[in-house]
Amino acid sequence: CPRLLELPSSTWLRALLSTHALEKFEQVLDAADVVHLHTPWELSNLQLSTLLHRKQMPYVVTVHGMLDDYSMRQKGAKKRAYLAWGGRRLFRNASAVHFTAAAEREQALPWIPGKYLSVVQACAMDLTPYKNLPGPGPALAAFPQLDSPRQKILFLSRLHPKKGVDLLLRAASLLKSQGFEADLLIAGPGDKVYLCELKQLASQLGVNDSTYFLGMVRGPVKLSLYQLADVFVLPTHQENFGLVLPEALACGTPVVTTRGTDIWRELAEAGATIVNNQPPELARAIAEILSNAEKRHALGEQGREYVKNWLAEEKALAGYEQMYRDTIRHAAESQARI
């Protein structure tokens, strides 16, 4: 069973681990075969990787989309300086680097040259809740204002500028001008100031009467919302794995998204529509799905079947175990060459 070991921060700089934390970490290494670190920007990971390298302990680093083109344009000078200053050491000393999709690896490799093992392995996802879906009932019970014959477009994610919610509102305005009678459901938590900006934009675009901001949703209500929707849209600028996308597919909901998500190739194979994150393209893709019930049903079935095979629990667990075995092997081979 997993065991949680808390590593306290340094008293003079919270981004670093204390000396006591490093000692605690070193004590548990005797029982470990491999270590898995996450994200490139944690100063504490540099501390841990230095310790691991000294002890010749193999470790793998998961990037989590943080070296994607879009991500590297955000505070890019600071990130490049960090990599030059010493951040690349995390990868240079790693035995393996883990990416969740080939598209992520393509964007990240120029930033982290090295002799590590490069692994593409999808995220693990619990598919149990999707075997017996609740139907639209729980969503309608939680949000009775949605009980209407109008078609429904769903966005479900954190409300943040990179998610492209503003683009979806503009696409909804275009659809309205084309005669589509559809409700736009926006579910997810977000900063209050940004939420107000989105509501003001909806009003300016004339879609506030058909746009519903639902806040955070969880559990059966979340699954039910997917089922209530005729199409799920995530017009994101950047997304690593974006669990909401396979979640929607697993609920039988057609998906429209962008190449901003690293798994866009896998999503396309699942039947998702991949577009540039421009309102006219979004509106066109949504309209095509809303106006064809037969296509909606076929896409829903295709998506459910694809996710069931792509993210099957046994396949995911075997993939991670193989990654750890390969990491250990690669470390041993590298050490033998020294």
Short mmCIF file of C-alpha atoms in Angstrom, two decimals:
data_model
loop_
_atom_site.label_atom_id
_atom_site.label_comp_id
_atom_site.label_asym_id
_atom_site.label_seq_id
_atom_site.Cartn_x
_atom_site.Cartn_y
_atom_site.Cartn_z
CA CYS A 1 0.00 0.00 0.00
CA PRO A 2 1.20 3.55 -0.62
CA ARG A 3 2.86 5.29 2.32
CA LEU A 4 2.93 9.08 2.59
CA LEU A 5 6.17 10.68 3.77
CA GLU A 6 5.96 14.42 4.31
CA LEU A 7 9.16 16.32 3.52
CA PRO A 8 9.21 19.68 5.37
CA SER A 9 10.39 22.84 3.62
CA SER A 10 13.43 24.84 4.56
CA THR A 11 12.75 27.59 7.11
CA TRP A 12 14.61 30.19 5.03
CA LEU A 13 13.23 29.31 1.58
CA ARG A 14 10.00 27.33 1.26
CA ALA A 15 10.80 26.22 -2.30
CA LEU A 16 13.66 24.14 -0.91
CA LEU A 17 13.57 21.12 1.36
CA SER A 18 15.09 21.25 4.81
CA THR A 19 18.21 19.27 5.74
CA HIS A 20 16.00 17.05 7.91
CA ALA A 21 13.71 16.39 4.92
CA LEU A 22 16.64 15.29 2.77
CA GLU A 23 17.80 12.97 5.54
CA LYS A 24 14.30 11.43 5.79
CA PHE A 25 14.20 11.00 2.02
CA GLU A 26 17.61 9.32 1.96
CA GLN A 27 16.51 6.87 4.66
CA VAL A 28 13.65 5.48 2.54
CA LEU A 29 15.83 4.99 -0.54
CA ASP A 30 17.20 1.70 0.77
CA ALA A 31 13.76 0.16 0.16
CA ALA A 32 13.37 1.70 -3.31
CA ASP A 33 14.29 0.41 -6.76
CA VAL A 34 13.46 3.59 -8.64
CA VAL A 35 12.25 7.12 -7.84
CA HIS A 36 9.62 9.10 -9.76
CA LEU A 37 9.89 12.92 -9.70
CA HIS A 38 7.32 15.31 -11.16
CA THR A 39 7.62 18.67 -13.01
CA PRO A 40 10.76 20.60 -14.02
CA TRP A 41 10.30 23.84 -12.08
CA GLU A 42 10.51 22.63 -8.46
CA LEU A 43 13.76 23.67 -6.79
CA SER A 44 13.28 20.79 -4.37
CA ASN A 45 13.52 18.36 -7.29
CA LEU A 46 17.02 19.63 -8.00
CA GLN A 47 17.93 18.81 -4.41
CA LEU A 48 16.42 15.33 -4.68
CA SER A 49 17.97 14.62 -8.07
CA THR A 50 21.42 15.62 -6.78
CA LEU A 51 21.03 13.19 -3.89
CA LEU A 52 19.77 10.44 -6.20
CA HIS A 53 22.63 10.95 -8.64
CA ARG A 54 25.17 10.75 -5.82
CA LYS A 55 23.65 7.47 -4.62
CA GLN A 56 23.37 6.13 -8.20
CA MET A 57 19.63 5.63 -7.71
CA PRO A 58 17.69 5.54 -11.01
CA TYR A 59 14.92 8.08 -11.34
CA VAL A 60 12.32 9.14 -13.87
CA VAL A 61 10.94 12.66 -14.35
CA THR A 62 7.42 13.41 -15.63
CA VAL A 63 7.24 16.76 -17.46
CA HIS A 64 3.44 17.31 -17.27
CA GLY A 65 3.34 19.55 -20.37
CA MET A 66 5.42 22.26 -18.72
CA LEU A 67 7.87 22.38 -21.65
CA ASP A 68 5.14 22.72 -24.29
CA ASP A 69 5.52 25.60 -26.75
CA TYR A 70 2.68 27.58 -25.15
CA SER A 71 4.01 26.97 -21.64
CA MET A 72 7.51 28.10 -22.59
CA ARG A 73 6.10 31.36 -23.96
CA GLN A 74 4.67 32.18 -20.53
CA LYS A 75 7.45 33.86 -18.50
CA GLY A 76 9.75 32.35 -21.11
CA ALA A 77 12.87 34.35 -20.21
CA LYS A 78 12.63 33.24 -16.58
CA LYS A 79 12.18 29.59 -17.57
CA ARG A 80 15.06 29.62 -20.06
CA ALA A 81 17.30 31.24 -17.47
CA TYR A 82 16.36 28.57 -14.92
CA LEU A 83 17.15 25.76 -17.37
CA ALA A 84 20.48 27.38 -18.23
CA TRP A 85 21.32 28.03 -14.58
CA GLY A 86 20.91 24.41 -13.57
CA GLY A 87 17.41 23.18 -14.32
CA ARG A 88 18.61 20.89 -17.11
CA ARG A 89 20.61 18.94 -14.50
CA LEU A 90 17.34 17.37 -13.39
CA PHE A 91 17.03 15.74 -16.82
CA ARG A 92 20.73 15.25 -17.50
CA ASN A 93 21.06 13.02 -14.44
CA ALA A 94 17.71 11.27 -14.98
CA SER A 95 17.57 7.69 -16.18
CA ALA A 96 14.26 8.33 -17.97
CA VAL A 97 11.93 11.18 -18.85
CA HIS A 98 8.20 10.47 -19.04
CA PHE A 99 5.82 12.16 -21.49
CA THR A 100 2.09 11.48 -21.64
CA ALA A 101 1.88 11.86 -25.42
CA ALA A 102 4.12 11.97 -28.48
CA ALA A 103 3.08 15.56 -29.18
CA GLU A 104 4.36 16.56 -25.75
CA ARG A 105 7.69 14.85 -26.33
CA GLU A 106 8.17 16.63 -29.67
CA GLN A 107 7.79 20.02 -27.99
CA ALA A 108 9.90 19.22 -24.93
CA LEU A 109 12.96 17.50 -26.40
CA PRO A 110 14.63 20.68 -27.71
CA TRP A 111 14.74 22.00 -24.14
CA ILE A 112 16.18 18.91 -22.46
CA PRO A 113 18.91 17.19 -24.49
CA GLY A 114 20.48 14.19 -22.81
CA LYS A 115 21.08 10.45 -22.87
CA TYR A 116 18.06 9.52 -20.78
CA LEU A 117 15.45 6.98 -21.83
CA SER A 118 12.50 8.78 -23.44
CA VAL A 119 9.13 7.19 -22.57
CA VAL A 120 5.61 7.97 -23.81
CA GLN A 121 2.98 6.56 -21.47
CA ALA A 122 -0.60 7.81 -21.11
CA CYS A 123 -1.91 8.85 -17.72
CA ALA A 124 -3.74 6.29 -15.65
CA MET A 125 -7.49 6.90 -15.35
CA ASP A 126 -10.05 5.02 -13.26
CA LEU A 127 -12.71 3.93 -15.75
CA THR A 128 -14.91 2.22 -13.15
CA PRO A 129 -17.45 5.11 -12.85
CA TYR A 130 -18.01 5.05 -16.62
CA LYS A 131 -19.20 1.46 -16.78
CA ASN A 132 -22.65 2.32 -15.40
CA LEU A 133 -23.37 5.96 -16.20
CA PRO A 134 -26.06 7.86 -14.25
CA GLY A 135 -27.85 9.44 -17.23
CA PRO A 136 -28.87 13.13 -17.37
CA GLY A 137 -31.09 12.91 -14.25
CA PRO A 138 -28.58 13.99 -11.56
CA ALA A 139 -27.51 17.02 -13.62
CA LEU A 140 -31.09 18.14 -14.16
CA ALA A 141 -31.83 17.65 -10.46
CA ALA A 142 -28.81 19.76 -9.51
CA PHE A 143 -29.49 22.40 -12.18
CA PRO A 144 -33.25 22.46 -12.95
CA GLN A 145 -32.74 25.57 -15.11
CA LEU A 146 -31.19 23.30 -17.73
CA ASP A 147 -34.39 21.31 -18.23
CA SER A 148 -35.31 22.48 -21.73
CA PRO A 149 -35.43 20.96 -25.23
CA ARG A 150 -32.58 23.21 -26.39
CA GLN A 151 -29.34 21.50 -27.42
CA LYS A 152 -26.46 21.86 -25.01
CA ILE A 153 -22.78 22.74 -25.44
CA LEU A 154 -20.64 21.90 -22.42
CA PHE A 155 -17.35 23.34 -21.21
CA LEU A 156 -16.02 21.70 -18.05
CA SER A 157 -12.62 22.69 -16.69
CA ARG A 158 -10.86 25.25 -14.55
CA LEU A 159 -11.83 28.76 -15.65
CA HIS A 160 -8.52 30.23 -16.79
CA PRO A 161 -7.54 32.34 -19.83
CA LYS A 162 -5.50 29.50 -21.30
CA LYS A 163 -8.63 27.32 -21.52
CA GLY A 164 -10.17 29.54 -24.23
CA VAL A 165 -13.58 30.06 -22.62
CA ASP A 166 -13.76 33.50 -24.25
CA LEU A 167 -13.32 31.87 -27.65
CA LEU A 168 -16.18 29.49 -26.92
CA LEU A 169 -18.44 32.41 -25.95
CA ARG A 170 -17.64 34.08 -29.28
CA ALA A 171 -18.34 30.81 -31.09
CA ALA A 172 -21.70 30.57 -29.26
CA SER A 173 -22.51 34.08 -30.48
CA LEU A 174 -21.75 33.03 -34.05
CA LEU A 175 -23.96 29.96 -33.68
CA LYS A 176 -26.80 32.10 -32.38
CA SER A 177 -26.49 34.41 -35.40
CA GLN A 178 -26.74 31.31 -37.61
CA GLY A 179 -30.02 30.28 -35.98
CA PHE A 180 -28.81 27.58 -33.59
CA GLU A 181 -30.88 27.44 -30.39
CA ALA A 182 -28.39 25.98 -27.94
CA ASP A 183 -27.48 26.49 -24.29
CA LEU A 184 -23.85 26.93 -23.30
CA LEU A 185 -23.01 25.23 -19.99
CA ILE A 186 -19.78 26.42 -18.36
CA ALA A 187 -18.79 24.26 -15.40
CA GLY A 188 -15.69 24.65 -13.27
CA PRO A 189 -14.06 26.80 -10.59
CA GLY A 190 -12.19 30.00 -11.33
CA ASP A 191 -10.95 33.34 -10.13
CA LYS A 192 -13.87 35.67 -9.29
CA VAL A 193 -12.47 38.55 -11.33
CA TYR A 194 -12.04 36.37 -14.41
CA LEU A 195 -15.51 34.87 -13.92
CA CYS A 196 -16.97 38.40 -13.91
CA GLU A 197 -15.08 39.17 -17.11
CA LEU A 198 -16.55 36.10 -18.79
CA LYS A 199 -20.07 37.02 -17.69
CA GLN A 200 -19.59 40.55 -19.03
CA LEU A 201 -18.35 39.14 -22.34
CA ALA A 202 -21.40 36.85 -22.56
CA SER A 203 -23.62 39.90 -22.04
CA GLN A 204 -21.74 41.94 -24.66
CA LEU A 205 -22.06 39.10 -27.17
CA GLY A 206 -25.77 38.69 -26.50
CA VAL A 207 -25.56 35.10 -25.27
CA ASN A 208 -25.99 35.70 -21.52
CA ASP A 209 -29.59 34.46 -21.64
CA SER A 210 -28.43 31.05 -22.92
CA THR A 211 -25.14 30.76 -20.97
CA TYR A 212 -25.11 29.06 -17.57
CA PHE A 213 -22.13 29.27 -15.20
CA LEU A 214 -22.51 26.19 -13.03
CA GLY A 215 -19.43 26.33 -10.81
CA MET A 216 -17.56 23.26 -9.58
CA VAL A 217 -19.18 19.88 -10.27
CA ARG A 218 -18.10 16.48 -9.01
CA GLY A 219 -19.03 12.81 -8.96
CA PRO A 220 -22.26 11.60 -10.58
CA VAL A 221 -23.38 15.18 -11.35
CA LYS A 222 -20.26 15.72 -13.42
CA LEU A 223 -20.75 12.49 -15.37
CA SER A 224 -24.42 13.36 -15.78
CA LEU A 225 -23.54 16.77 -17.24
CA TYR A 226 -21.40 15.08 -19.87
CA GLN A 227 -24.36 12.90 -20.79
CA LEU A 228 -26.76 15.83 -20.84
CA ALA A 229 -24.53 17.67 -23.32
CA ASP A 230 -24.78 17.22 -27.08
CA VAL A 231 -21.14 18.20 -27.51
CA PHE A 232 -18.19 18.87 -25.19
CA VAL A 233 -15.86 21.72 -26.18
CA LEU A 234 -12.45 22.59 -24.75
CA PRO A 235 -10.88 25.32 -26.92
CA THR A 236 -7.66 25.25 -24.91
CA HIS A 237 -4.41 26.99 -25.78
CA GLN A 238 -2.43 24.35 -23.87
CA GLU A 239 -3.29 21.14 -22.10
CA ASN A 240 -1.05 18.24 -21.20
CA PHE A 241 -3.35 15.26 -20.84
CA GLY A 242 -6.59 17.06 -20.03
CA LEU A 243 -8.55 14.32 -18.25
CA VAL A 244 -11.85 16.06 -19.02
CA LEU A 245 -11.39 15.07 -22.67
CA PRO A 246 -11.25 11.28 -22.17
CA GLU A 247 -13.90 11.72 -19.46
CA ALA A 248 -16.29 13.24 -22.00
CA LEU A 249 -15.52 10.52 -24.52
CA ALA A 250 -16.04 7.82 -21.88
CA CYS A 251 -19.51 9.31 -21.28
CA GLY A 252 -20.35 9.03 -24.98
CA THR A 253 -20.19 12.79 -25.61
CA PRO A 254 -18.70 14.05 -28.91
CA VAL A 255 -15.65 16.26 -28.36
CA VAL A 256 -14.34 19.37 -30.06
CA THR A 257 -10.88 20.58 -29.00
CA THR A 258 -7.60 21.94 -30.35
CA ARG A 259 -4.01 20.95 -31.02
CA GLY A 260 -3.24 22.79 -27.80
CA THR A 261 -3.82 19.50 -26.00
CA ASP A 262 -0.89 17.10 -26.19
CA ILE A 263 -3.16 14.08 -26.73
CA TRP A 264 -4.86 15.59 -29.81
CA ARG A 265 -3.72 12.72 -32.06
CA GLU A 266 -5.20 10.11 -29.75
CA LEU A 267 -8.40 12.17 -29.44
CA ALA A 268 -8.67 12.38 -33.23
CA GLU A 269 -8.43 8.58 -33.41
CA ALA A 270 -11.26 8.47 -30.85
CA GLY A 271 -13.46 10.56 -33.15
CA ALA A 272 -12.89 13.99 -31.61
CA THR A 273 -12.91 17.01 -33.90
CA ILE A 274 -9.59 18.89 -33.76
CA VAL A 275 -9.66 22.55 -34.84
CA ASN A 276 -7.64 25.74 -34.50
CA ASN A 277 -8.82 27.71 -31.49
CA GLN A 278 -10.56 30.40 -33.53
CA PRO A 279 -14.28 31.17 -32.97
CA PRO A 280 -15.35 30.57 -36.62
CA GLU A 281 -13.69 27.13 -36.69
CA LEU A 282 -15.14 26.23 -33.31
CA ALA A 283 -18.61 27.33 -34.39
CA ARG A 284 -18.37 25.35 -37.61
CA ALA A 285 -17.30 22.15 -35.82
CA ILE A 286 -19.99 22.50 -33.16
CA ALA A 287 -22.68 23.21 -35.78
CA GLU A 288 -21.73 20.09 -37.71
CA ILE A 289 -22.26 17.93 -34.63
CA LEU A 290 -25.43 19.68 -33.40
CA SER A 291 -27.12 19.36 -36.78
CA ASN A 292 -26.56 15.62 -37.21
CA ALA A 293 -28.07 13.34 -34.55
CA GLU A 294 -26.86 10.21 -36.29
CA LYS A 295 -23.30 11.50 -36.32
CA ARG A 296 -23.53 12.47 -32.64
CA HIS A 297 -24.55 8.95 -31.72
CA ALA A 298 -21.81 7.36 -33.84
CA LEU A 299 -19.13 9.65 -32.40
CA GLY A 300 -20.35 8.88 -28.89
CA GLU A 301 -20.06 5.15 -29.42
CA GLN A 302 -16.65 5.50 -31.08
CA GLY A 303 -15.30 7.62 -28.23
CA ARG A 304 -16.49 5.26 -25.48
CA GLU A 305 -14.98 2.24 -27.19
CA TYR A 306 -11.67 3.98 -27.87
CA VAL A 307 -11.18 5.20 -24.30
CA LYS A 308 -12.10 1.78 -22.91
CA ASN A 309 -9.19 0.24 -24.84
CA TRP A 310 -6.72 3.16 -24.75
CA LEU A 311 -6.87 3.75 -20.99
CA ALA A 312 -7.74 0.25 -19.78
CA GLU A 313 -6.52 -0.18 -16.21
CA GLU A 314 -4.47 -3.30 -16.90
CA LYS A 315 -2.80 -1.66 -19.90
CA ALA A 316 -1.97 1.53 -17.98
CA LEU A 317 -0.57 -0.32 -14.96
CA ALA A 318 1.52 -2.58 -17.17
CA GLY A 319 2.81 0.49 -19.02
CA TYR A 320 3.95 2.20 -15.82
CA GLU A 321 5.54 -0.97 -14.47
CA GLN A 322 7.40 -1.44 -17.76
CA MET A 323 8.56 2.18 -17.63
CA TYR A 324 10.04 1.63 -14.16
CA ARG A 325 11.72 -1.63 -15.23
CA ASP A 326 13.18 0.07 -18.32
CA THR A 327 14.39 2.98 -16.18
CA ILE A 328 16.25 0.61 -13.86
CA ARG A 329 17.72 -1.28 -16.83
CA HIS A 330 18.80 1.92 -18.60
CA ALA A 331 20.49 3.17 -15.41
CA ALA A 332 22.38 -0.11 -15.02
CA GLU A 333 23.55 -0.04 -18.64
CA SER A 334 24.66 3.57 -18.36
CA GLN A 335 26.59 2.83 -15.17
CA ALA A 336 28.28 -0.17 -16.81
CA ARG A 337 29.57 2.07 -19.63
CA ILE A 338 31.24 4.47 -17.21
#
